[in-house]
Amino acid sequence: GENVEQHPSTLSVQEGDSAVIKCTYSDSASNYFPWYKQELGKGPQLIIDIRSNVGEKKDQRIAVTLNKTAKHFSLHITETQPEDSAVYFCAPHTGGFKTIFGAGTRLFVKA
Amino acid sequence: GAGVSQSPRYKVAKRGQDVALRCDPISGHVSLFWYQQALGQGPEFLTYFQNEAQLDKSGLPSDRFFAERPEGSVSTLKIQRTQQEDSAVYLCASSLIPKGEWNTEAFFGQGTRLTVV
């Protein structure tokens, strides 16, 4: 089955700095690559996604890059703000019904 | 409502008690997922419905767990004879199209925090 790993598990940055979280997956059939943000007491919320025919996608301060050959994709957050503090999950999708989530990265943005 | 709604938000059950957790997906969404999230972990897949059909229940931990979506909208996750290891947040998510070769965003509810004492 699919094996998904996220690194780092915890990331602490100064406000205004950039943050990068990497997700490595094992199933070469994966074709959809979302990143979710989960705040305390809430469910995960999609912040950006990318499909396998695209290498990079950007939405304001957030970007996702995909390397299908190496089987990893990364979340990039620039000009971090305190409200970016949360847990971030990757969840690469295959054609099956089951979705495997990464273990999460806890991001702390210090003001 | 505009989003996925789950009830109750919090549930405390005595060990051995049966519980039922409800999920109201976004209207018209075909796909419905249940996940279990232990403290400090990522969501773990439990089961998937496409309309009223339960197409994958491979993630249900034991035969004490049962899910249904009889009319293709509201879904209920039932846990019989609860045990302490069942304590977790149970998340429901819905998606507009059937899960398959083309995948799209899943919208999550706020979850039900179950504590078994």
PDB file of C-alpha atoms in Angstrom:
ATOM      1  CA  GLY A   1       0.000   0.000   0.000  1.00  0.00           C
ATOM      2  CA  GLU A   2       0.884   3.651  -0.137  1.00  0.00           C
ATOM      3  CA  ASN A   3       3.548   4.870   2.263  1.00  0.00           C
ATOM      4  CA  VAL A   4       3.492   8.607   3.028  1.00  0.00           C
ATOM      5  CA  GLU A   5       6.115  10.481   5.018  1.00  0.00           C
ATOM      6  CA  GLN A   6       6.233  14.131   5.971  1.00  0.00           C
ATOM      7  CA  HIS A   7       9.261  16.123   7.080  1.00  0.00           C
ATOM      8  CA  PRO A   8       9.882  17.869   9.332  1.00  0.00           C
ATOM      9  CA  SER A   9       7.417  16.858  12.031  1.00  0.00           C
ATOM     10  CA  THR A  10       7.833  20.246  13.715  1.00  0.00           C
ATOM     11  CA  LEU A  11       8.951  23.542  12.204  1.00  0.00           C
ATOM     12  CA  SER A  12       9.486  26.812  14.011  1.00  0.00           C
ATOM     13  CA  VAL A  13      10.118  30.001  12.016  1.00  0.00           C
ATOM     14  CA  GLN A  14      10.252  33.721  12.662  1.00  0.00           C
ATOM     15  CA  GLU A  15       7.405  35.807  11.289  1.00  0.00           C
ATOM     16  CA  GLY A  16       8.234  36.873   7.748  1.00  0.00           C
ATOM     17  CA  ASP A  17      10.501  33.883   7.056  1.00  0.00           C
ATOM     18  CA  SER A  18       9.684  31.067   4.645  1.00  0.00           C
ATOM     19  CA  ALA A  19       8.619  27.545   5.574  1.00  0.00           C
ATOM     20  CA  VAL A  20       8.964  24.384   3.497  1.00  0.00           C
ATOM     21  CA  ILE A  21       7.366  21.025   4.241  1.00  0.00           C
ATOM     22  CA  LYS A  22       8.141  17.943   2.192  1.00  0.00           C
ATOM     23  CA  CYS A  23       5.944  14.919   1.545  1.00  0.00           C
ATOM     24  CA  THR A  24       7.346  11.685   0.146  1.00  0.00           C
ATOM     25  CA  TYR A  25       5.076   8.965  -1.203  1.00  0.00           C
ATOM     26  CA  SER A  26       5.610   5.480  -2.565  1.00  0.00           C
ATOM     27  CA  ASP A  27       2.793   4.822  -5.050  1.00  0.00           C
ATOM     28  CA  SER A  28       3.832   5.939  -8.527  1.00  0.00           C
ATOM     29  CA  ALA A  29       0.144   5.866  -9.563  1.00  0.00           C
ATOM     30  CA  SER A  30      -0.625   8.846  -7.295  1.00  0.00           C
ATOM     31  CA  ASN A  31      -2.168  11.603  -9.393  1.00  0.00           C
ATOM     32  CA  TYR A  32      -3.543  14.261  -7.039  1.00  0.00           C
ATOM     33  CA  PHE A  33      -1.517  16.002  -4.353  1.00  0.00           C
ATOM     34  CA  PRO A  34      -3.326  18.204  -1.820  1.00  0.00           C
ATOM     35  CA  TRP A  35      -2.097  19.978   1.279  1.00  0.00           C
ATOM     36  CA  TYR A  36      -4.445  20.487   4.211  1.00  0.00           C
ATOM     37  CA  LYS A  37      -4.202  22.893   7.142  1.00  0.00           C
ATOM     38  CA  GLN A  38      -5.713  21.911  10.469  1.00  0.00           C
ATOM     39  CA  GLU A  39      -6.218  24.414  13.251  1.00  0.00           C
ATOM     40  CA  LEU A  40      -6.932  23.405  16.816  1.00  0.00           C
ATOM     41  CA  GLY A  41     -10.428  21.985  17.228  1.00  0.00           C
ATOM     42  CA  LYS A  42     -11.198  22.089  13.526  1.00  0.00           C
ATOM     43  CA  GLY A  43     -11.189  19.662  10.641  1.00  0.00           C
ATOM     44  CA  PRO A  44      -8.499  19.785   7.942  1.00  0.00           C
ATOM     45  CA  GLN A  45      -9.039  22.406   5.247  1.00  0.00           C
ATOM     46  CA  LEU A  46      -7.550  22.289   1.763  1.00  0.00           C
ATOM     47  CA  ILE A  47      -5.089  25.119   1.151  1.00  0.00           C
ATOM     48  CA  ILE A  48      -3.567  24.119  -2.170  1.00  0.00           C
ATOM     49  CA  ASP A  49      -3.459  21.136  -4.504  1.00  0.00           C
ATOM     50  CA  ILE A  50      -1.686  20.049  -7.647  1.00  0.00           C
ATOM     51  CA  ARG A  51      -2.235  17.389 -10.272  1.00  0.00           C
ATOM     52  CA  SER A  52       0.327  15.071 -11.785  1.00  0.00           C
ATOM     53  CA  ASN A  53       0.537  16.917 -15.092  1.00  0.00           C
ATOM     54  CA  VAL A  54       1.715  20.128 -13.405  1.00  0.00           C
ATOM     55  CA  GLY A  55       5.066  20.803 -11.746  1.00  0.00           C
ATOM     56  CA  GLU A  56       4.256  23.869  -9.681  1.00  0.00           C
ATOM     57  CA  LYS A  57       1.256  25.872  -8.539  1.00  0.00           C
ATOM     58  CA  LYS A  58       1.142  29.126  -6.617  1.00  0.00           C
ATOM     59  CA  ASP A  59      -1.619  30.913  -4.730  1.00  0.00           C
ATOM     60  CA  GLN A  60      -0.467  34.177  -3.144  1.00  0.00           C
ATOM     61  CA  ARG A  61       1.954  33.221  -0.322  1.00  0.00           C
ATOM     62  CA  ILE A  62       1.480  29.480  -0.776  1.00  0.00           C
ATOM     63  CA  ALA A  63       2.986  27.243  -3.438  1.00  0.00           C
ATOM     64  CA  VAL A  64       3.249  23.522  -4.089  1.00  0.00           C
ATOM     65  CA  THR A  65       5.932  21.831  -6.166  1.00  0.00           C
ATOM     66  CA  LEU A  66       5.794  18.285  -7.459  1.00  0.00           C
ATOM     67  CA  ASN A  67       8.609  15.960  -8.449  1.00  0.00           C
ATOM     68  CA  LYS A  68       6.933  12.826  -9.814  1.00  0.00           C
ATOM     69  CA  THR A  69      10.198  11.136 -10.687  1.00  0.00           C
ATOM     70  CA  ALA A  70      11.463  11.373  -7.120  1.00  0.00           C
ATOM     71  CA  LYS A  71       7.929  10.894  -5.717  1.00  0.00           C
ATOM     72  CA  HIS A  72       7.746  13.892  -3.476  1.00  0.00           C
ATOM     73  CA  PHE A  73       5.899  17.191  -3.318  1.00  0.00           C
ATOM     74  CA  SER A  74       6.481  20.195  -1.120  1.00  0.00           C
ATOM     75  CA  LEU A  75       4.495  22.995   0.455  1.00  0.00           C
ATOM     76  CA  HIS A  76       6.117  26.415   0.436  1.00  0.00           C
ATOM     77  CA  ILE A  77       4.825  29.280   2.565  1.00  0.00           C
ATOM     78  CA  THR A  78       6.476  32.661   2.139  1.00  0.00           C
ATOM     79  CA  GLU A  79       6.249  35.731   4.397  1.00  0.00           C
ATOM     80  CA  THR A  80       4.848  33.605   7.216  1.00  0.00           C
ATOM     81  CA  GLN A  81       2.368  35.144   9.631  1.00  0.00           C
ATOM     82  CA  PRO A  82       1.272  34.031  13.112  1.00  0.00           C
ATOM     83  CA  GLU A  83      -2.051  32.835  11.657  1.00  0.00           C
ATOM     84  CA  ASP A  84      -0.112  30.298   9.585  1.00  0.00           C
ATOM     85  CA  SER A  85       0.606  28.425  12.823  1.00  0.00           C
ATOM     86  CA  ALA A  86      -1.220  25.091  12.500  1.00  0.00           C
ATOM     87  CA  VAL A  87      -0.677  21.452  11.583  1.00  0.00           C
ATOM     88  CA  TYR A  88      -0.217  20.736   7.881  1.00  0.00           C
ATOM     89  CA  PHE A  89      -0.985  17.385   6.246  1.00  0.00           C
ATOM     90  CA  CYS A  90      -0.226  15.984   2.814  1.00  0.00           C
ATOM     91  CA  ALA A  91      -2.529  13.327   1.340  1.00  0.00           C
ATOM     92  CA  PRO A  92      -1.420  11.996  -2.063  1.00  0.00           C
ATOM     93  CA  HIS A  93      -4.286  10.307  -3.913  1.00  0.00           C
ATOM     94  CA  THR A  94      -4.274   7.259  -6.131  1.00  0.00           C
ATOM     95  CA  GLY A  95      -7.219   5.851  -8.067  1.00  0.00           C
ATOM     96  CA  GLY A  96      -8.350   3.789  -5.078  1.00  0.00           C
ATOM     97  CA  PHE A  97     -10.902   4.780  -2.472  1.00  0.00           C
ATOM     98  CA  LYS A  98      -8.508   4.950   0.459  1.00  0.00           C
ATOM     99  CA  THR A  99      -6.466   8.102   1.088  1.00  0.00           C
ATOM    100  CA  ILE A 100      -3.372   7.971   3.255  1.00  0.00           C
ATOM    101  CA  PHE A 101      -2.501  11.137   5.158  1.00  0.00           C
ATOM    102  CA  GLY A 102       0.966  12.054   6.305  1.00  0.00           C
ATOM    103  CA  ALA A 103       1.590  12.246  10.053  1.00  0.00           C
ATOM    104  CA  GLY A 104       1.520  16.031   9.947  1.00  0.00           C
ATOM    105  CA  THR A 105       3.901  18.950  10.413  1.00  0.00           C
ATOM    106  CA  ARG A 106       3.309  21.334  13.274  1.00  0.00           C
ATOM    107  CA  LEU A 107       4.292  24.839  12.172  1.00  0.00           C
ATOM    108  CA  PHE A 108       4.979  27.545  14.749  1.00  0.00           C
ATOM    109  CA  VAL A 109       5.360  31.115  13.509  1.00  0.00           C
ATOM    110  CA  LYS A 110       6.931  33.346  16.156  1.00  0.00           C
ATOM    111  CA  ALA A 111       5.926  36.992  16.142  1.00  0.00           C
TER     112      ALA A 111
ATOM    113  CA  GLY B   1     -25.644  24.752   5.934  1.00  0.00           C
ATOM    114  CA  ALA B   2     -22.784  25.370   3.578  1.00  0.00           C
ATOM    115  CA  GLY B   3     -20.300  22.955   5.104  1.00  0.00           C
ATOM    116  CA  VAL B   4     -20.032  19.431   6.487  1.00  0.00           C
ATOM    117  CA  SER B   5     -21.756  19.174   9.848  1.00  0.00           C
ATOM    118  CA  GLN B   6     -20.971  16.579  12.490  1.00  0.00           C
ATOM    119  CA  SER B   7     -22.779  15.859  15.731  1.00  0.00           C
ATOM    120  CA  PRO B   8     -22.249  15.652  18.567  1.00  0.00           C
ATOM    121  CA  ARG B   9     -19.050  17.706  18.788  1.00  0.00           C
ATOM    122  CA  TYR B  10     -18.071  15.907  21.984  1.00  0.00           C
ATOM    123  CA  LYS B  11     -19.124  12.533  23.333  1.00  0.00           C
ATOM    124  CA  VAL B  12     -18.102  10.855  26.559  1.00  0.00           C
ATOM    125  CA  ALA B  13     -18.976   7.183  26.732  1.00  0.00           C
ATOM    126  CA  LYS B  14     -18.487   4.629  29.433  1.00  0.00           C
ATOM    127  CA  ARG B  15     -16.550   1.578  28.355  1.00  0.00           C
ATOM    128  CA  GLY B  16     -18.931  -0.945  26.873  1.00  0.00           C
ATOM    129  CA  GLN B  17     -21.492   1.641  25.796  1.00  0.00           C
ATOM    130  CA  ASP B  18     -22.653   1.954  22.175  1.00  0.00           C
ATOM    131  CA  VAL B  19     -22.301   5.322  20.398  1.00  0.00           C
ATOM    132  CA  ALA B  20     -23.584   6.799  17.146  1.00  0.00           C
ATOM    133  CA  LEU B  21     -21.869   9.684  15.377  1.00  0.00           C
ATOM    134  CA  ARG B  22     -23.673  11.653  12.705  1.00  0.00           C
ATOM    135  CA  CYS B  23     -22.379  13.341   9.565  1.00  0.00           C
ATOM    136  CA  ASP B  24     -24.350  15.723   7.330  1.00  0.00           C
ATOM    137  CA  PRO B  25     -22.314  16.161   4.143  1.00  0.00           C
ATOM    138  CA  ILE B  26     -22.547  19.059   1.740  1.00  0.00           C
ATOM    139  CA  SER B  27     -25.747  18.708  -0.259  1.00  0.00           C
ATOM    140  CA  GLY B  28     -25.208  16.912  -3.556  1.00  0.00           C
ATOM    141  CA  HIS B  29     -21.826  15.501  -2.647  1.00  0.00           C
ATOM    142  CA  VAL B  30     -21.483  11.952  -3.926  1.00  0.00           C
ATOM    143  CA  SER B  31     -18.477  10.834  -1.902  1.00  0.00           C
ATOM    144  CA  LEU B  32     -18.390  10.530   1.880  1.00  0.00           C
ATOM    145  CA  PHE B  33     -15.423   9.473   3.975  1.00  0.00           C
ATOM    146  CA  TRP B  34     -14.942   8.664   7.650  1.00  0.00           C
ATOM    147  CA  TYR B  35     -11.546   9.072   9.312  1.00  0.00           C
ATOM    148  CA  GLN B  36     -10.216   8.440  12.805  1.00  0.00           C
ATOM    149  CA  GLN B  37      -7.657  10.908  14.141  1.00  0.00           C
ATOM    150  CA  ALA B  38      -5.695  10.032  17.272  1.00  0.00           C
ATOM    151  CA  LEU B  39      -4.064  12.837  19.229  1.00  0.00           C
ATOM    152  CA  GLY B  40      -1.048  14.204  17.388  1.00  0.00           C
ATOM    153  CA  GLN B  41      -1.568  11.974  14.348  1.00  0.00           C
ATOM    154  CA  GLY B  42      -2.880  12.355  10.839  1.00  0.00           C
ATOM    155  CA  PRO B  43      -6.388  11.242   9.906  1.00  0.00           C
ATOM    156  CA  GLU B  44      -6.637   7.492   9.270  1.00  0.00           C
ATOM    157  CA  PHE B  45      -9.106   6.212   6.700  1.00  0.00           C
ATOM    158  CA  LEU B  46     -12.021   4.180   8.019  1.00  0.00           C
ATOM    159  CA  THR B  47     -14.546   3.854   5.208  1.00  0.00           C
ATOM    160  CA  TYR B  48     -15.829   5.339   1.942  1.00  0.00           C
ATOM    161  CA  PHE B  49     -19.337   5.734   0.524  1.00  0.00           C
ATOM    162  CA  GLN B  50     -20.307   6.586  -3.025  1.00  0.00           C
ATOM    163  CA  ASN B  51     -23.906   7.695  -2.623  1.00  0.00           C
ATOM    164  CA  GLU B  52     -25.489   4.942  -0.491  1.00  0.00           C
ATOM    165  CA  ALA B  53     -22.981   2.250  -1.461  1.00  0.00           C
ATOM    166  CA  GLN B  54     -20.177   1.486   0.960  1.00  0.00           C
ATOM    167  CA  LEU B  55     -17.364   0.727  -1.470  1.00  0.00           C
ATOM    168  CA  ASP B  56     -14.476   0.458   0.960  1.00  0.00           C
ATOM    169  CA  LYS B  57     -14.557  -0.406   4.646  1.00  0.00           C
ATOM    170  CA  SER B  58     -11.030  -1.704   4.871  1.00  0.00           C
ATOM    171  CA  GLY B  59     -10.044   0.835   7.516  1.00  0.00           C
ATOM    172  CA  LEU B  60     -12.662  -0.107  10.107  1.00  0.00           C
ATOM    173  CA  PRO B  61     -10.609  -1.407  13.065  1.00  0.00           C
ATOM    174  CA  SER B  62     -12.962  -4.184  14.114  1.00  0.00           C
ATOM    175  CA  ASP B  63     -16.455  -5.555  13.675  1.00  0.00           C
ATOM    176  CA  ARG B  64     -17.548  -3.241  16.502  1.00  0.00           C
ATOM    177  CA  PHE B  65     -17.433  -0.392  13.964  1.00  0.00           C
ATOM    178  CA  PHE B  66     -20.283  -0.001  11.524  1.00  0.00           C
ATOM    179  CA  ALA B  67     -21.146   2.815   9.099  1.00  0.00           C
ATOM    180  CA  GLU B  68     -24.173   3.473   6.955  1.00  0.00           C
ATOM    181  CA  ARG B  69     -25.514   6.046   4.523  1.00  0.00           C
ATOM    182  CA  PRO B  70     -28.918   4.627   3.638  1.00  0.00           C
ATOM    183  CA  GLU B  71     -30.243   7.447   1.446  1.00  0.00           C
ATOM    184  CA  GLY B  72     -26.975   8.669   0.059  1.00  0.00           C
ATOM    185  CA  SER B  73     -26.844  11.798   2.180  1.00  0.00           C
ATOM    186  CA  VAL B  74     -26.560  11.660   6.000  1.00  0.00           C
ATOM    187  CA  SER B  75     -24.178   9.052   7.362  1.00  0.00           C
ATOM    188  CA  THR B  76     -23.858   7.455  10.784  1.00  0.00           C
ATOM    189  CA  LEU B  77     -20.798   5.807  12.271  1.00  0.00           C
ATOM    190  CA  LYS B  78     -21.711   3.405  15.047  1.00  0.00           C
ATOM    191  CA  ILE B  79     -19.296   1.934  17.544  1.00  0.00           C
ATOM    192  CA  GLN B  80     -20.524  -0.919  19.689  1.00  0.00           C
ATOM    193  CA  ARG B  81     -19.137  -1.853  23.106  1.00  0.00           C
ATOM    194  CA  THR B  82     -16.719   1.075  23.126  1.00  0.00           C
ATOM    195  CA  GLN B  83     -13.209   0.553  24.471  1.00  0.00           C
ATOM    196  CA  GLN B  84     -10.621   3.059  25.661  1.00  0.00           C
ATOM    197  CA  GLU B  85      -8.585   2.678  22.472  1.00  0.00           C
ATOM    198  CA  ASP B  86     -11.584   4.010  20.526  1.00  0.00           C
ATOM    199  CA  SER B  87     -10.962   7.455  22.057  1.00  0.00           C
ATOM    200  CA  ALA B  88     -10.143   9.774  19.154  1.00  0.00           C
ATOM    201  CA  VAL B  89     -11.579  12.471  16.930  1.00  0.00           C
ATOM    202  CA  TYR B  90     -13.809  11.041  14.216  1.00  0.00           C
ATOM    203  CA  LEU B  91     -13.800  13.151  11.064  1.00  0.00           C
ATOM    204  CA  CYS B  92     -16.261  13.058   8.218  1.00  0.00           C
ATOM    205  CA  ALA B  93     -15.472  14.476   4.784  1.00  0.00           C
ATOM    206  CA  SER B  94     -17.477  14.810   1.594  1.00  0.00           C
ATOM    207  CA  SER B  95     -16.515  15.360  -1.991  1.00  0.00           C
ATOM    208  CA  LEU B  96     -18.536  16.351  -5.050  1.00  0.00           C
ATOM    209  CA  ILE B  97     -17.534  13.542  -7.413  1.00  0.00           C
ATOM    210  CA  PRO B  98     -16.935   9.803  -7.021  1.00  0.00           C
ATOM    211  CA  LYS B  99     -13.481   8.934  -5.795  1.00  0.00           C
ATOM    212  CA  GLY B 100     -11.566   7.281  -8.567  1.00  0.00           C
ATOM    213  CA  GLU B 101      -9.148   8.094 -11.295  1.00  0.00           C
ATOM    214  CA  TRP B 102     -10.000  11.782 -11.057  1.00  0.00           C
ATOM    215  CA  ASN B 103      -9.677  13.099  -7.522  1.00  0.00           C
ATOM    216  CA  THR B 104     -10.758  16.371  -6.055  1.00  0.00           C
ATOM    217  CA  GLU B 105     -10.974  18.312  -2.816  1.00  0.00           C
ATOM    218  CA  ALA B 106     -12.587  16.750   0.221  1.00  0.00           C
ATOM    219  CA  PHE B 107     -14.405  19.066   2.640  1.00  0.00           C
ATOM    220  CA  PHE B 108     -14.076  18.086   6.278  1.00  0.00           C
ATOM    221  CA  GLY B 109     -16.396  18.559   9.213  1.00  0.00           C
ATOM    222  CA  GLN B 110     -15.113  19.738  12.587  1.00  0.00           C
ATOM    223  CA  GLY B 111     -15.137  16.198  13.927  1.00  0.00           C
ATOM    224  CA  THR B 112     -16.587  14.442  16.944  1.00  0.00           C
ATOM    225  CA  ARG B 113     -14.220  13.995  19.870  1.00  0.00           C
ATOM    226  CA  LEU B 114     -15.012  10.672  21.505  1.00  0.00           C
ATOM    227  CA  THR B 115     -13.652   9.945  24.966  1.00  0.00           C
ATOM    228  CA  VAL B 116     -14.206   6.490  26.420  1.00  0.00           C
ATOM    229  CA  VAL B 117     -13.863   6.330  30.192  1.00  0.00           C
TER     230      VAL B 117
END
